[in-house]
């Protein structure tokens, strides 16, 4: 039994949820998000909540149950508060700046790295070594953060690279003399 799936997702004031043809759309103050509901679960929009139930007690239906509930909770959270991730650049000469609809990174390569900012995502660079990514879709925010981080992952010797704020980098010791 899914402990997460048993709980209905509460819909706060100012947010509406509609279910049509197994497509759930949630509209709130920050925008509108839609999601296709799995055929292994049934979704019902009740007064002030969205409930997810498995179609039967098969292993596959039970595994979809908790995941679909979490995805619905992400929709509601996205249209009310939004999601954000903060990346930090550490290294000599590592810089980030916004130029129009592109993020320009200087990461020690012989060329600058230009990353196009996707629709629905807002990227800010408050200083040269910080990148703030925000949006209403949790998956898109996490994906663009991972793509930016992929250009220079933190290395274990000096800790240089792009890391998430609050991420711990396990540092290796140098040679013993």
N, CA and C atoms as an extended XYZ file, in Angstrom:
531
Properties=species:S:1:pos:R:3:atomname:S:1:resname:S:1:resid:I:1 pbc="F F F"
N         0.843       -1.180        0.000 N   UNK     1
C         0.000        0.000        0.000 CA  UNK     1
C         0.885        1.238        0.000 C   UNK     1
N         0.535        2.188       -0.823 N   UNK     2
C         1.295        3.426       -0.909 CA  UNK     2
C         0.854        4.385        0.185 C   UNK     2
N         1.790        4.751        1.037 N   UNK     3
C         1.463        5.701        2.093 CA  UNK     3
C         1.314        7.103        1.517 C   UNK     3
N         2.098        7.406        0.495 N   UNK     4
C         2.001        8.718       -0.142 CA  UNK     4
C         0.709        8.802       -0.941 C   UNK     4
N         0.381        7.748       -1.672 N   UNK     5
C        -0.794        7.762       -2.538 CA  UNK     5
C        -2.115        7.871       -1.799 C   UNK     5
N        -2.144        7.428       -0.550 N   UNK     6
C        -3.390        7.464        0.218 CA  UNK     6
C        -3.857        8.893        0.490 C   UNK     6
N        -2.908        9.821        0.620 N   UNK     7
C        -3.248       11.200        0.950 CA  UNK     7
C        -3.709       11.940       -0.306 C   UNK     7
N        -4.826       12.631       -0.198 N   UNK     8
C        -5.294       13.460       -1.303 CA  UNK     8
C        -4.479       14.750       -1.339 C   UNK     8
N        -4.299       15.301       -2.539 N   UNK     9
C        -3.555       16.547       -2.699 CA  UNK     9
C        -4.513       17.704       -2.476 C   UNK     9
N        -4.254       18.508       -1.463 N   UNK    10
C        -5.120       19.653       -1.158 CA  UNK    10
C        -4.922       20.741       -2.204 C   UNK    10
N        -6.028       21.350       -2.615 N   UNK    11
C        -5.982       22.439       -3.585 CA  UNK    11
C        -6.220       23.738       -2.818 C   UNK    11
N        -5.220       24.629       -2.758 N   UNK    12
C        -5.393       25.868       -2.004 CA  UNK    12
C        -6.347       26.841       -2.703 C   UNK    12
N        -6.737       27.876       -1.987 N   UNK    13
C        -7.621       28.892       -2.558 CA  UNK    13
C        -6.917       29.592       -3.718 C   UNK    13
N        -7.652       29.868       -4.766 N   UNK    14
C        -7.085       30.526       -5.940 CA  UNK    14
C        -6.548       29.557       -6.975 C   UNK    14
N        -6.652       28.265       -6.710 N   UNK    15
C        -6.177       27.240       -7.645 CA  UNK    15
C        -7.356       26.377       -8.058 C   UNK    15
N        -7.471       26.080       -9.363 N   UNK    16
C        -8.533       25.210       -9.848 CA  UNK    16
C        -7.919       24.020      -10.558 C   UNK    16
N        -8.573       22.870      -10.437 N   UNK    17
C        -8.119       21.640      -11.087 CA  UNK    17
C        -9.267       21.073      -11.911 C   UNK    17
N        -8.985       20.695      -13.162 N   UNK    18
C        -9.984       20.117      -14.055 CA  UNK    18
C        -9.443       18.819      -14.635 C   UNK    18
N       -10.300       17.809      -14.732 N   UNK    19
C        -9.922       16.514      -15.291 CA  UNK    19
C       -10.809       16.220      -16.490 C   UNK    19
N       -10.184       16.107      -17.675 N   UNK    20
C       -10.921       15.782      -18.896 CA  UNK    20
C       -10.105       14.775      -19.696 C   UNK    20
N       -10.694       13.643      -20.008 N   UNK    21
C       -10.056       12.610      -20.846 CA  UNK    21
C        -8.680       12.203      -20.320 C   UNK    21
N        -8.586       11.922      -19.014 N   UNK    22
C        -7.342       11.512      -18.370 CA  UNK    22
C        -6.226       12.556      -18.486 C   UNK    22
N        -6.582       13.831      -18.636 N   UNK    23
C        -5.611       14.921      -18.630 CA  UNK    23
C        -6.020       15.876      -17.516 C   UNK    23
N        -5.142       16.026      -16.546 N   UNK    24
C        -5.403       16.902      -15.412 CA  UNK    24
C        -4.746       18.246      -15.679 C   UNK    24
N        -5.507       19.323      -15.584 N   UNK    25
C        -4.947       20.663      -15.749 CA  UNK    25
C        -5.195       21.444      -14.464 C   UNK    25
N        -4.130       22.098      -13.997 N   UNK    26
C        -4.183       22.868      -12.762 CA  UNK    26
C        -3.841       24.308      -13.113 C   UNK    26
N        -4.721       25.227      -12.695 N   UNK    27
C        -4.530       26.643      -13.001 CA  UNK    27
C        -4.420       27.408      -11.695 C   UNK    27
N        -3.393       28.262      -11.602 N   UNK    28
C        -3.175       29.023      -10.384 CA  UNK    28
C        -2.627       30.396      -10.691 C   UNK    28
N        -2.178       31.120       -9.677 N   UNK    29
C        -1.705       32.485       -9.870 CA  UNK    29
C        -0.433       32.591      -10.721 C   UNK    29
N         0.392       31.562      -10.761 N   UNK    30
C         1.628       31.621      -11.545 CA  UNK    30
C         1.476       31.092      -12.969 C   UNK    30
N         0.379       30.394      -13.278 N   UNK    31
C         0.191       29.869      -14.621 CA  UNK    31
C        -0.627       28.592      -14.619 C   UNK    31
N        -0.558       27.868      -15.739 N   UNK    32
C        -1.317       26.637      -15.911 CA  UNK    32
C        -0.368       25.506      -16.280 C   UNK    32
N        -0.581       24.340      -15.663 N   UNK    33
C         0.185       23.139      -15.976 CA  UNK    33
C        -0.777       21.996      -16.262 C   UNK    33
N        -0.403       21.125      -17.189 N   UNK    34
C        -1.224       19.955      -17.500 CA  UNK    34
C        -0.379       18.705      -17.391 C   UNK    34
N        -1.075       17.577      -17.134 N   UNK    35
C        -0.386       16.299      -16.984 CA  UNK    35
C        -1.329       15.185      -17.423 C   UNK    35
N        -0.802       14.235      -18.163 N   UNK    36
C        -1.570       13.050      -18.514 CA  UNK    36
C        -1.545       12.065      -17.356 C   UNK    36
N        -2.716       11.581      -16.956 N   UNK    37
C        -2.818       10.644      -15.844 CA  UNK    37
C        -2.632        9.228      -16.380 C   UNK    37
N        -1.863        8.417      -15.666 N   UNK    38
C        -1.605        7.041      -16.055 CA  UNK    38
C        -2.906        6.243      -16.101 C   UNK    38
N        -2.970        5.250      -16.983 N   UNK    39
C        -4.166        4.408      -17.072 CA  UNK    39
C        -4.204        3.354      -15.965 C   UNK    39
N        -3.168        3.284      -15.136 N   UNK    40
C        -3.128        2.342      -14.017 CA  UNK    40
C        -3.807        2.894      -12.760 C   UNK    40
N        -4.138        4.198      -12.767 N   UNK    41
C        -4.780        4.824      -11.617 CA  UNK    41
C        -6.005        5.606      -12.070 C   UNK    41
N        -6.905        5.866      -11.122 N   UNK    42
C        -8.049        6.736      -11.391 CA  UNK    42
C        -7.856        8.021      -10.605 C   UNK    42
N        -8.200        9.112      -11.226 N   UNK    43
C        -8.040       10.423      -10.618 CA  UNK    43
C        -9.414       11.057      -10.476 C   UNK    43
N        -9.680       11.643       -9.314 N   UNK    44
C       -10.962       12.321       -9.114 CA  UNK    44
C       -10.713       13.660       -8.443 C   UNK    44
N       -11.376       14.691       -8.990 N   UNK    45
C       -11.272       16.028       -8.434 CA  UNK    45
C       -12.494       16.243       -7.548 C   UNK    45
N       -12.238       16.335       -6.243 N   UNK    46
C       -13.309       16.537       -5.271 CA  UNK    46
C       -13.229       17.967       -4.777 C   UNK    46
N       -14.109       18.344       -3.851 N   UNK    47
C       -14.085       19.704       -3.336 CA  UNK    47
C       -12.812       19.947       -2.526 C   UNK    47
N       -11.928       20.783       -3.085 N   UNK    48
C       -10.712       21.157       -2.383 CA  UNK    48
C        -9.592       20.135       -2.395 C   UNK    48
N        -9.699       19.056       -3.179 N   UNK    49
C        -8.638       18.045       -3.187 CA  UNK    49
C        -8.681       17.222       -4.475 C   UNK    49
N        -7.532       16.637       -4.806 N   UNK    50
C        -7.424       15.693       -5.918 CA  UNK    50
C        -7.012       14.359       -5.323 C   UNK    50
N        -7.814       13.316       -5.556 N   UNK    51
C        -7.544       11.991       -5.002 CA  UNK    51
C        -7.103       11.040       -6.112 C   UNK    51
N        -6.117       10.220       -5.819 N   UNK    52
C        -5.593        9.214       -6.753 CA  UNK    52
C        -5.827        7.846       -6.134 C   UNK    52
N        -6.378        6.911       -6.919 N   UNK    53
C        -6.603        5.539       -6.461 CA  UNK    53
C        -6.117        4.578       -7.542 C   UNK    53
N        -5.527        3.434       -7.142 N   UNK    54
C        -5.108        2.459       -8.152 CA  UNK    54
C        -6.322        1.766       -8.753 C   UNK    54
N        -6.185        1.346      -10.009 N   UNK    55
C        -7.298        0.683      -10.700 CA  UNK    55
C        -7.514       -0.718      -10.145 C   UNK    55
N        -6.414       -1.390       -9.758 N   UNK    56
C        -6.467       -2.682       -9.074 CA  UNK    56
C        -5.231       -2.783       -8.195 C   UNK    56
N        -5.040       -3.873       -7.529 N   UNK    57
C        -3.917       -3.991       -6.608 CA  UNK    57
C        -2.726       -4.731       -7.218 C   UNK    57
N        -2.554       -4.639       -8.528 N   UNK    58
C        -1.385       -5.245       -9.159 CA  UNK    58
C        -0.139       -4.438       -8.787 C   UNK    58
N         1.014       -5.054       -8.957 N   UNK    59
C         2.272       -4.394       -8.599 CA  UNK    59
C         2.470       -3.122       -9.418 C   UNK    59
N         2.145       -3.159      -10.694 N   UNK    60
C         2.336       -1.994      -11.554 CA  UNK    60
C         1.389       -0.852      -11.161 C   UNK    60
N         0.146       -1.160      -10.865 N   UNK    61
C        -0.817       -0.124      -10.484 CA  UNK    61
C        -0.417        0.518       -9.159 C   UNK    61
N         0.061       -0.276       -8.214 N   UNK    62
C         0.475        0.272       -6.929 CA  UNK    62
C         1.724        1.139       -7.065 C   UNK    62
N         2.617        0.769       -8.012 N   UNK    63
C         3.821        1.577       -8.193 CA  UNK    63
C         3.502        2.914       -8.857 C   UNK    63
N         2.473        2.959       -9.690 N   UNK    64
C         2.059        4.216      -10.324 CA  UNK    64
C         1.305        5.117       -9.343 C   UNK    64
N         0.700        4.528       -8.339 N   UNK    65
C        -0.172        5.238       -7.415 CA  UNK    65
C         0.547        6.402       -6.704 C   UNK    65
N         1.634        6.107       -6.022 N   UNK    66
C         2.364        7.140       -5.291 CA  UNK    66
C         3.026        8.147       -6.215 C   UNK    66
N         3.521        7.666       -7.356 N   UNK    67
C         4.191        8.570       -8.285 CA  UNK    67
C         3.218        9.575       -8.890 C   UNK    67
N         2.036        9.116       -9.278 N   UNK    68
C         1.044       10.021       -9.855 CA  UNK    68
C         0.596       11.059       -8.826 C   UNK    68
N         0.477       10.649       -7.567 N   UNK    69
C         0.090       11.593       -6.514 CA  UNK    69
C         1.164       12.655       -6.330 C   UNK    69
N         2.439       12.255       -6.381 N   UNK    70
C         3.535       13.206       -6.242 CA  UNK    70
C         3.578       14.165       -7.425 C   UNK    70
N         3.317       13.666       -8.632 N   UNK    71
C         3.294       14.541       -9.808 CA  UNK    71
C         2.175       15.572       -9.708 C   UNK    71
N         1.013       15.160       -9.183 N   UNK    72
C        -0.099       16.095       -8.994 CA  UNK    72
C         0.287       17.146       -7.950 C   UNK    72
N         0.951       16.720       -6.873 N   UNK    73
C         1.397       17.662       -5.844 CA  UNK    73
C         2.405       18.658       -6.427 C   UNK    73
N         3.260       18.211       -7.355 N   UNK    74
C         4.209       19.108       -8.012 CA  UNK    74
C         3.486       20.120       -8.892 C   UNK    74
N         2.403       19.712       -9.548 N   UNK    75
C         1.620       20.656      -10.356 CA  UNK    75
C         1.041       21.753       -9.467 C   UNK    75
N         0.421       21.349       -8.359 N   UNK    76
C        -0.212       22.313       -7.457 CA  UNK    76
C         0.845       23.230       -6.838 C   UNK    76
N         1.966       22.670       -6.417 N   UNK    77
C         3.043       23.479       -5.851 CA  UNK    77
C         3.652       24.436       -6.861 C   UNK    77
N         3.729       24.027       -8.104 N   UNK    78
C         4.314       24.864       -9.145 CA  UNK    78
C         3.468       26.076       -9.476 C   UNK    78
N         2.145       25.894       -9.557 N   UNK    79
C         1.290       27.026       -9.921 CA  UNK    79
C         1.028       27.954       -8.742 C   UNK    79
N         1.320       27.515       -7.517 N   UNK    80
C         1.135       28.395       -6.368 CA  UNK    80
C         2.432       29.092       -5.969 C   UNK    80
N         3.526       28.327       -5.783 N   UNK    81
C         4.780       28.908       -5.303 CA  UNK    81
C         5.882       28.898       -6.352 C   UNK    81
N         5.919       27.897       -7.209 N   UNK    82
C         6.999       27.746       -8.162 CA  UNK    82
C         8.163       26.989       -7.543 C   UNK    82
N         9.149       26.671       -8.355 N   UNK    83
C        10.317       25.922       -7.909 CA  UNK    83
C        11.568       26.675       -8.321 C   UNK    83
N        12.644       26.489       -7.568 N   UNK    84
C        13.897       27.144       -7.925 CA  UNK    84
C        15.080       26.288       -7.494 C   UNK    84
N        16.176       26.465       -8.201 N   UNK    85
C        17.450       25.824       -7.873 CA  UNK    85
C        18.525       26.893       -8.015 C   UNK    85
N        19.540       26.814       -7.164 N   UNK    86
C        20.640       27.767       -7.200 CA  UNK    86
C        21.927       26.989       -7.446 C   UNK    86
N        22.687       27.420       -8.454 N   UNK    87
C        23.977       26.819       -8.778 CA  UNK    87
C        25.080       27.796       -8.411 C   UNK    87
N        26.197       27.260       -7.935 N   UNK    88
C        27.351       28.083       -7.583 CA  UNK    88
C        28.545       27.640       -8.417 C   UNK    88
N        29.283       28.619       -8.953 N   UNK    89
C        30.489       28.347       -9.731 CA  UNK    89
C        31.695       28.586       -8.838 C   UNK    89
N        32.616       27.626       -8.817 N   UNK    90
C        33.828       27.775       -8.021 CA  UNK    90
C        35.015       27.418       -8.898 C   UNK    90
N        35.910       28.338       -9.051 N   UNK    91
C        37.107       28.108       -9.846 CA  UNK    91
C        37.638       29.436      -10.362 C   UNK    91
N        38.920       29.478      -10.655 N   UNK    92
C        39.544       30.703      -11.139 CA  UNK    92
C        39.026       31.012      -12.537 C   UNK    92
N        38.442       32.185      -12.714 N   UNK    93
C        37.954       32.613      -14.015 CA  UNK    93
C        36.579       32.074      -14.380 C   UNK    93
N        35.922       31.332      -13.516 N   UNK    94
C        34.593       30.805      -13.816 CA  UNK    94
C        33.571       31.913      -13.594 C   UNK    94
N        32.805       32.227      -14.636 N   UNK    95
C        31.835       33.318      -14.566 CA  UNK    95
C        30.557       32.938      -15.295 C   UNK    95
N        29.487       33.584      -14.887 N   UNK    96
C        28.195       33.409      -15.556 CA  UNK    96
C        27.560       34.775      -15.748 C   UNK    96
N        26.942       34.981      -16.906 N   UNK    97
C        26.212       36.217      -17.153 CA  UNK    97
C        25.080       35.956      -18.131 C   UNK    97
N        24.042       36.765      -18.037 N   UNK    98
C        22.882       36.645      -18.912 CA  UNK    98
C        23.019       37.671      -20.031 C   UNK    98
N        22.852       37.218      -21.286 N   UNK    99
C        22.845       38.118      -22.429 CA  UNK    99
C        21.608       37.813      -23.252 C   UNK    99
N        20.557       38.606      -23.056 N   UNK   100
C        19.301       38.371      -23.772 CA  UNK   100
C        18.646       37.086      -23.307 C   UNK   100
N        18.426       36.156      -24.230 N   UNK   101
C        17.801       34.872      -23.909 CA  UNK   101
C        18.822       33.742      -23.827 C   UNK   101
N        20.093       34.074      -23.564 N   UNK   102
C        21.124       33.049      -23.422 CA  UNK   102
C        21.906       33.263      -22.136 C   UNK   102
N        22.385       32.170      -21.587 N   UNK   103
C        23.265       32.185      -20.429 CA  UNK   103
C        24.668       31.932      -20.939 C   UNK   103
N        25.571       32.857      -20.690 N   UNK   104
C        26.955       32.736      -21.167 CA  UNK   104
C        27.831       32.331      -19.988 C   UNK   104
N        28.497       31.190      -20.126 N   UNK   105
C        29.354       30.655      -19.071 CA  UNK   105
C        30.807       30.644      -19.533 C   UNK   105
N        31.707       31.065      -18.651 N   UNK   106
C        33.143       30.946      -18.888 CA  UNK   106
C        33.651       29.938      -17.872 C   UNK   106
N        34.034       28.751      -18.360 N   UNK   107
C        34.352       27.634      -17.472 CA  UNK   107
C        35.750       27.075      -17.677 C   UNK   107
N        36.653       27.888      -18.198 N   UNK   108
C        38.024       27.430      -18.372 CA  UNK   108
C        38.271       26.739      -19.698 C   UNK   108
N        37.262       26.674      -20.555 N   UNK   109
C        37.457       26.120      -21.893 CA  UNK   109
C        38.032       27.213      -22.792 C   UNK   109
N        38.440       26.845      -23.997 N   UNK   110
C        38.970       27.827      -24.937 CA  UNK   110
C        37.860       28.679      -25.552 C   UNK   110
N        36.615       28.332      -25.248 N   UNK   111
C        35.465       29.064      -25.794 CA  UNK   111
C        34.438       29.257      -24.680 C   UNK   111
N        33.547       30.207      -24.875 N   UNK   112
C        32.445       30.401      -23.935 CA  UNK   112
C        31.363       29.370      -24.214 C   UNK   112
N        30.644       28.992      -23.194 N   UNK   113
C        29.529       28.055      -23.337 CA  UNK   113
C        28.248       28.875      -23.317 C   UNK   113
N        27.467       28.796      -24.405 N   UNK   114
C        26.200       29.511      -24.503 CA  UNK   114
C        25.060       28.524      -24.362 C   UNK   114
N        24.164       28.789      -23.416 N   UNK   115
C        23.016       27.922      -23.180 CA  UNK   115
C        21.760       28.747      -23.390 C   UNK   115
N        20.894       28.285      -24.296 N   UNK   116
C        19.635       28.984      -24.560 CA  UNK   116
C        18.688       28.762      -23.381 C   UNK   116
N        18.023       29.830      -22.951 N   UNK   117
C        17.072       29.734      -21.848 CA  UNK   117
C        15.738       29.264      -22.413 C   UNK   117
N        15.232       28.110      -21.970 N   UNK   118
C        13.975       27.595      -22.523 CA  UNK   118
C        12.767       28.423      -22.082 C   UNK   118
N        11.681       28.267      -22.811 N   UNK   119
C        10.429       28.957      -22.511 CA  UNK   119
C         9.884       28.459      -21.171 C   UNK   119
N         9.411       29.372      -20.332 N   UNK   120
C         8.836       28.999      -19.046 CA  UNK   120
C         9.847       28.913      -17.919 C   UNK   120
N        11.117       29.156      -18.213 N   UNK   121
C        12.177       29.121      -17.206 CA  UNK   121
C        12.789       30.503      -17.109 C   UNK   121
N        13.034       30.950      -15.891 N   UNK   122
C        13.684       32.238      -15.673 CA  UNK   122
C        15.032       31.980      -15.018 C   UNK   122
N        16.081       32.523      -15.617 N   UNK   123
C        17.430       32.359      -15.087 CA  UNK   123
C        17.983       33.745      -14.775 C   UNK   123
N        18.522       33.884      -13.557 N   UNK   124
C        19.143       35.139      -13.133 CA  UNK   124
C        20.558       34.847      -12.672 C   UNK   124
N        21.444       35.807      -12.887 N   UNK   125
C        22.820       35.715      -12.396 CA  UNK   125
C        23.064       36.938      -11.516 C   UNK   125
N        22.729       36.861      -10.213 N   UNK   126
C        22.893       38.030       -9.353 CA  UNK   126
C        24.348       38.479       -9.199 C   UNK   126
N        25.271       37.551       -9.273 N   UNK   127
C        26.682       37.902       -9.337 CA  UNK   127
C        27.367       36.929      -10.297 C   UNK   127
N        28.668       37.077      -10.467 N   UNK   128
C        29.386       36.278      -11.469 CA  UNK   128
C        29.459       34.796      -11.154 C   UNK   128
N        29.273       34.419       -9.890 N   UNK   129
C        29.465       33.023       -9.515 CA  UNK   129
C        28.196       32.343       -9.029 C   UNK   129
N        27.036       32.930       -9.274 N   UNK   130
C        25.768       32.351       -8.839 CA  UNK   130
C        24.776       32.362       -9.985 C   UNK   130
N        24.049       31.250      -10.140 N   UNK   131
C        22.991       31.145      -11.149 CA  UNK   131
C        21.722       30.713      -10.430 C   UNK   131
N        20.648       31.491      -10.570 N   UNK   132
C        19.360       31.156       -9.972 CA  UNK   132
C        18.396       30.760      -11.083 C   UNK   132
N        17.855       29.541      -10.996 N   UNK   133
C        16.927       29.016      -11.998 CA  UNK   133
C        15.570       28.865      -11.333 C   UNK   133
N        14.505       29.405      -11.943 N   UNK   134
C        13.175       29.290      -11.354 CA  UNK   134
C        12.141       29.098      -12.453 C   UNK   134
N        11.010       28.495      -12.070 N   UNK   135
C         9.916       28.247      -12.992 CA  UNK   135
C         8.808       27.502      -12.282 C   UNK   135
N         7.715       27.225      -13.012 N   UNK   136
C         6.587       26.543      -12.384 CA  UNK   136
C         6.639       25.035      -12.588 C   UNK   136
N         7.417       24.560      -13.563 N   UNK   137
C         7.513       23.131      -13.841 CA  UNK   137
C         8.769       22.569      -13.177 C   UNK   137
N         8.594       21.719      -12.171 N   UNK   138
C         9.719       21.185      -11.402 CA  UNK   138
C        10.668       20.380      -12.277 C   UNK   138
N        10.130       19.628      -13.226 N   UNK   139
C        10.969       18.801      -14.086 CA  UNK   139
C        11.850       19.670      -14.982 C   UNK   139
N        11.294       20.734      -15.548 N   UNK   140
C        12.077       21.613      -16.423 CA  UNK   140
C        13.168       22.350      -15.658 C   UNK   140
N        12.850       22.811      -14.444 N   UNK   141
C        13.834       23.518      -13.623 CA  UNK   141
C        14.994       22.584      -13.292 C   UNK   141
N        14.698       21.374      -12.862 N   UNK   142
C        15.744       20.413      -12.530 CA  UNK   142
C        16.551       19.987      -13.742 C   UNK   142
N        15.898       19.854      -14.890 N   UNK   143
C        16.591       19.425      -16.110 CA  UNK   143
C        17.582       20.483      -16.591 C   UNK   143
N        17.154       21.756      -16.617 N   UNK   144
C        18.075       22.796      -17.094 CA  UNK   144
C        19.219       22.989      -16.092 C   UNK   144
N        18.948       22.818      -14.792 N   UNK   145
C        20.020       22.909      -13.789 CA  UNK   145
C        21.036       21.782      -13.994 C   UNK   145
N        20.555       20.587      -14.281 N   UNK   146
C        21.452       19.453      -14.512 CA  UNK   146
C        22.264       19.633      -15.789 C   UNK   146
N        21.645       20.212      -16.822 N   UNK   147
C        22.372       20.443      -18.079 CA  UNK   147
C        23.466       21.487      -17.896 C   UNK   147
N        23.201       22.528      -17.104 N   UNK   148
C        24.227       23.539      -16.839 CA  UNK   148
C        25.351       22.926      -16.019 C   UNK   148
N        25.009       22.153      -14.995 N   UNK   149
C        26.006       21.532      -14.115 CA  UNK   149
C        26.878       20.539      -14.878 C   UNK   149
N        26.308       19.896      -15.885 N   UNK   150
C        27.038       18.884      -16.652 CA  UNK   150
C        28.276       19.451      -17.357 C   UNK   150
N        28.302       20.759      -17.626 N   UNK   151
C        29.448       21.339      -18.320 CA  UNK   151
C        30.719       21.288      -17.492 C   UNK   151
N        30.612       21.390      -16.167 N   UNK   152
C        31.780       21.294      -15.288 CA  UNK   152
C        31.328       20.772      -13.939 C   UNK   152
N        31.285       19.463      -13.775 N   UNK   153
C        30.910       18.886      -12.491 CA  UNK   153
C        32.020       19.168      -11.480 C   UNK   153
N        31.681       19.292      -10.206 N   UNK   154
C        32.715       19.550       -9.197 CA  UNK   154
C        33.706       18.391       -9.119 C   UNK   154
N        34.975       18.724       -9.099 N   UNK   155
C        35.991       17.679       -9.015 CA  UNK   155
C        36.405       17.504       -7.557 C   UNK   155
N        36.866       16.307       -7.168 N   UNK   156
C        37.073       16.001       -5.747 CA  UNK   156
C        38.375       16.530       -5.147 C   UNK   156
N        39.259       17.119       -5.933 N   UNK   157
C        40.553       17.526       -5.396 CA  UNK   157
C        40.539       18.954       -4.875 C   UNK   157
N        40.100       19.897       -5.696 N   UNK   158
C        40.016       21.293       -5.251 CA  UNK   158
C        38.570       21.764       -5.104 C   UNK   158
N        37.621       20.971       -5.591 N   UNK   159
C        36.218       21.347       -5.496 CA  UNK   159
C        35.782       22.315       -6.574 C   UNK   159
N        36.597       22.487       -7.622 N   UNK   160
C        36.245       23.404       -8.704 CA  UNK   160
C        35.105       22.824       -9.527 C   UNK   160
N        34.254       23.691      -10.039 N   UNK   161
C        33.178       23.259      -10.907 CA  UNK   161
C        31.880       23.961      -10.571 C   UNK   161
N        30.785       23.431      -11.108 N   UNK   162
C        29.453       23.975      -10.861 CA  UNK   162
C        28.747       23.022       -9.910 C   UNK   162
N        28.269       23.555       -8.783 N   UNK   163
C        27.588       22.708       -7.807 CA  UNK   163
C        26.285       23.364       -7.382 C   UNK   163
N        25.368       22.526       -6.874 N   UNK   164
C        24.130       23.036       -6.318 CA  UNK   164
C        24.428       23.696       -4.975 C   UNK   164
N        23.656       24.724       -4.630 N   UNK   165
C        23.836       25.344       -3.313 CA  UNK   165
C        23.464       24.322       -2.240 C   UNK   165
N        24.348       24.152       -1.281 N   UNK   166
C        24.119       23.191       -0.210 CA  UNK   166
C        24.641       21.796       -0.506 C   UNK   166
N        25.148       21.557       -1.696 N   UNK   167
C        25.682       20.239       -2.054 CA  UNK   167
C        27.050       20.051       -1.404 C   UNK   167
N        27.277       18.882       -0.832 N   UNK   168
C        28.554       18.567       -0.216 CA  UNK   168
C        29.425       17.825       -1.216 C   UNK   168
N        30.626       18.322       -1.434 N   UNK   169
C        31.587       17.668       -2.334 CA  UNK   169
C        32.609       16.946       -1.469 C   UNK   169
N        32.668       15.628       -1.584 N   UNK   170
C        33.627       14.835       -0.834 CA  UNK   170
C        35.008       15.089       -1.408 C   UNK   170
N        35.888       15.671       -0.608 N   UNK   171
C        37.215       16.042       -1.068 CA  UNK   171
C        38.207       14.926       -0.782 C   UNK   171
N        39.068       14.636       -1.758 N   UNK   172
C        40.119       13.635       -1.584 CA  UNK   172
C        41.375       14.306       -1.053 C   UNK   172
N        42.190       13.533       -0.369 N   UNK   173
C        43.454       14.056        0.122 CA  UNK   173
C        44.478       14.039       -0.998 C   UNK   173
N        45.435       14.929       -0.882 N   UNK   174
C        46.527       14.956       -1.846 CA  UNK   174
C        47.572       13.916       -1.490 C   UNK   174
N        48.721       13.979       -2.163 N   UNK   175
C        49.803       13.048       -1.879 CA  UNK   175
C        50.397       13.330       -0.511 C   UNK   175
N        50.802       12.271        0.172 N   UNK   176
C        51.473       12.405        1.463 CA  UNK   176
C        52.962       12.624        1.216 C   UNK   176
N        53.573       13.515        1.971 N   UNK   177
C        54.988       13.774        1.796 CA  UNK   177
C        55.796       13.098        2.863 C   UNK   177
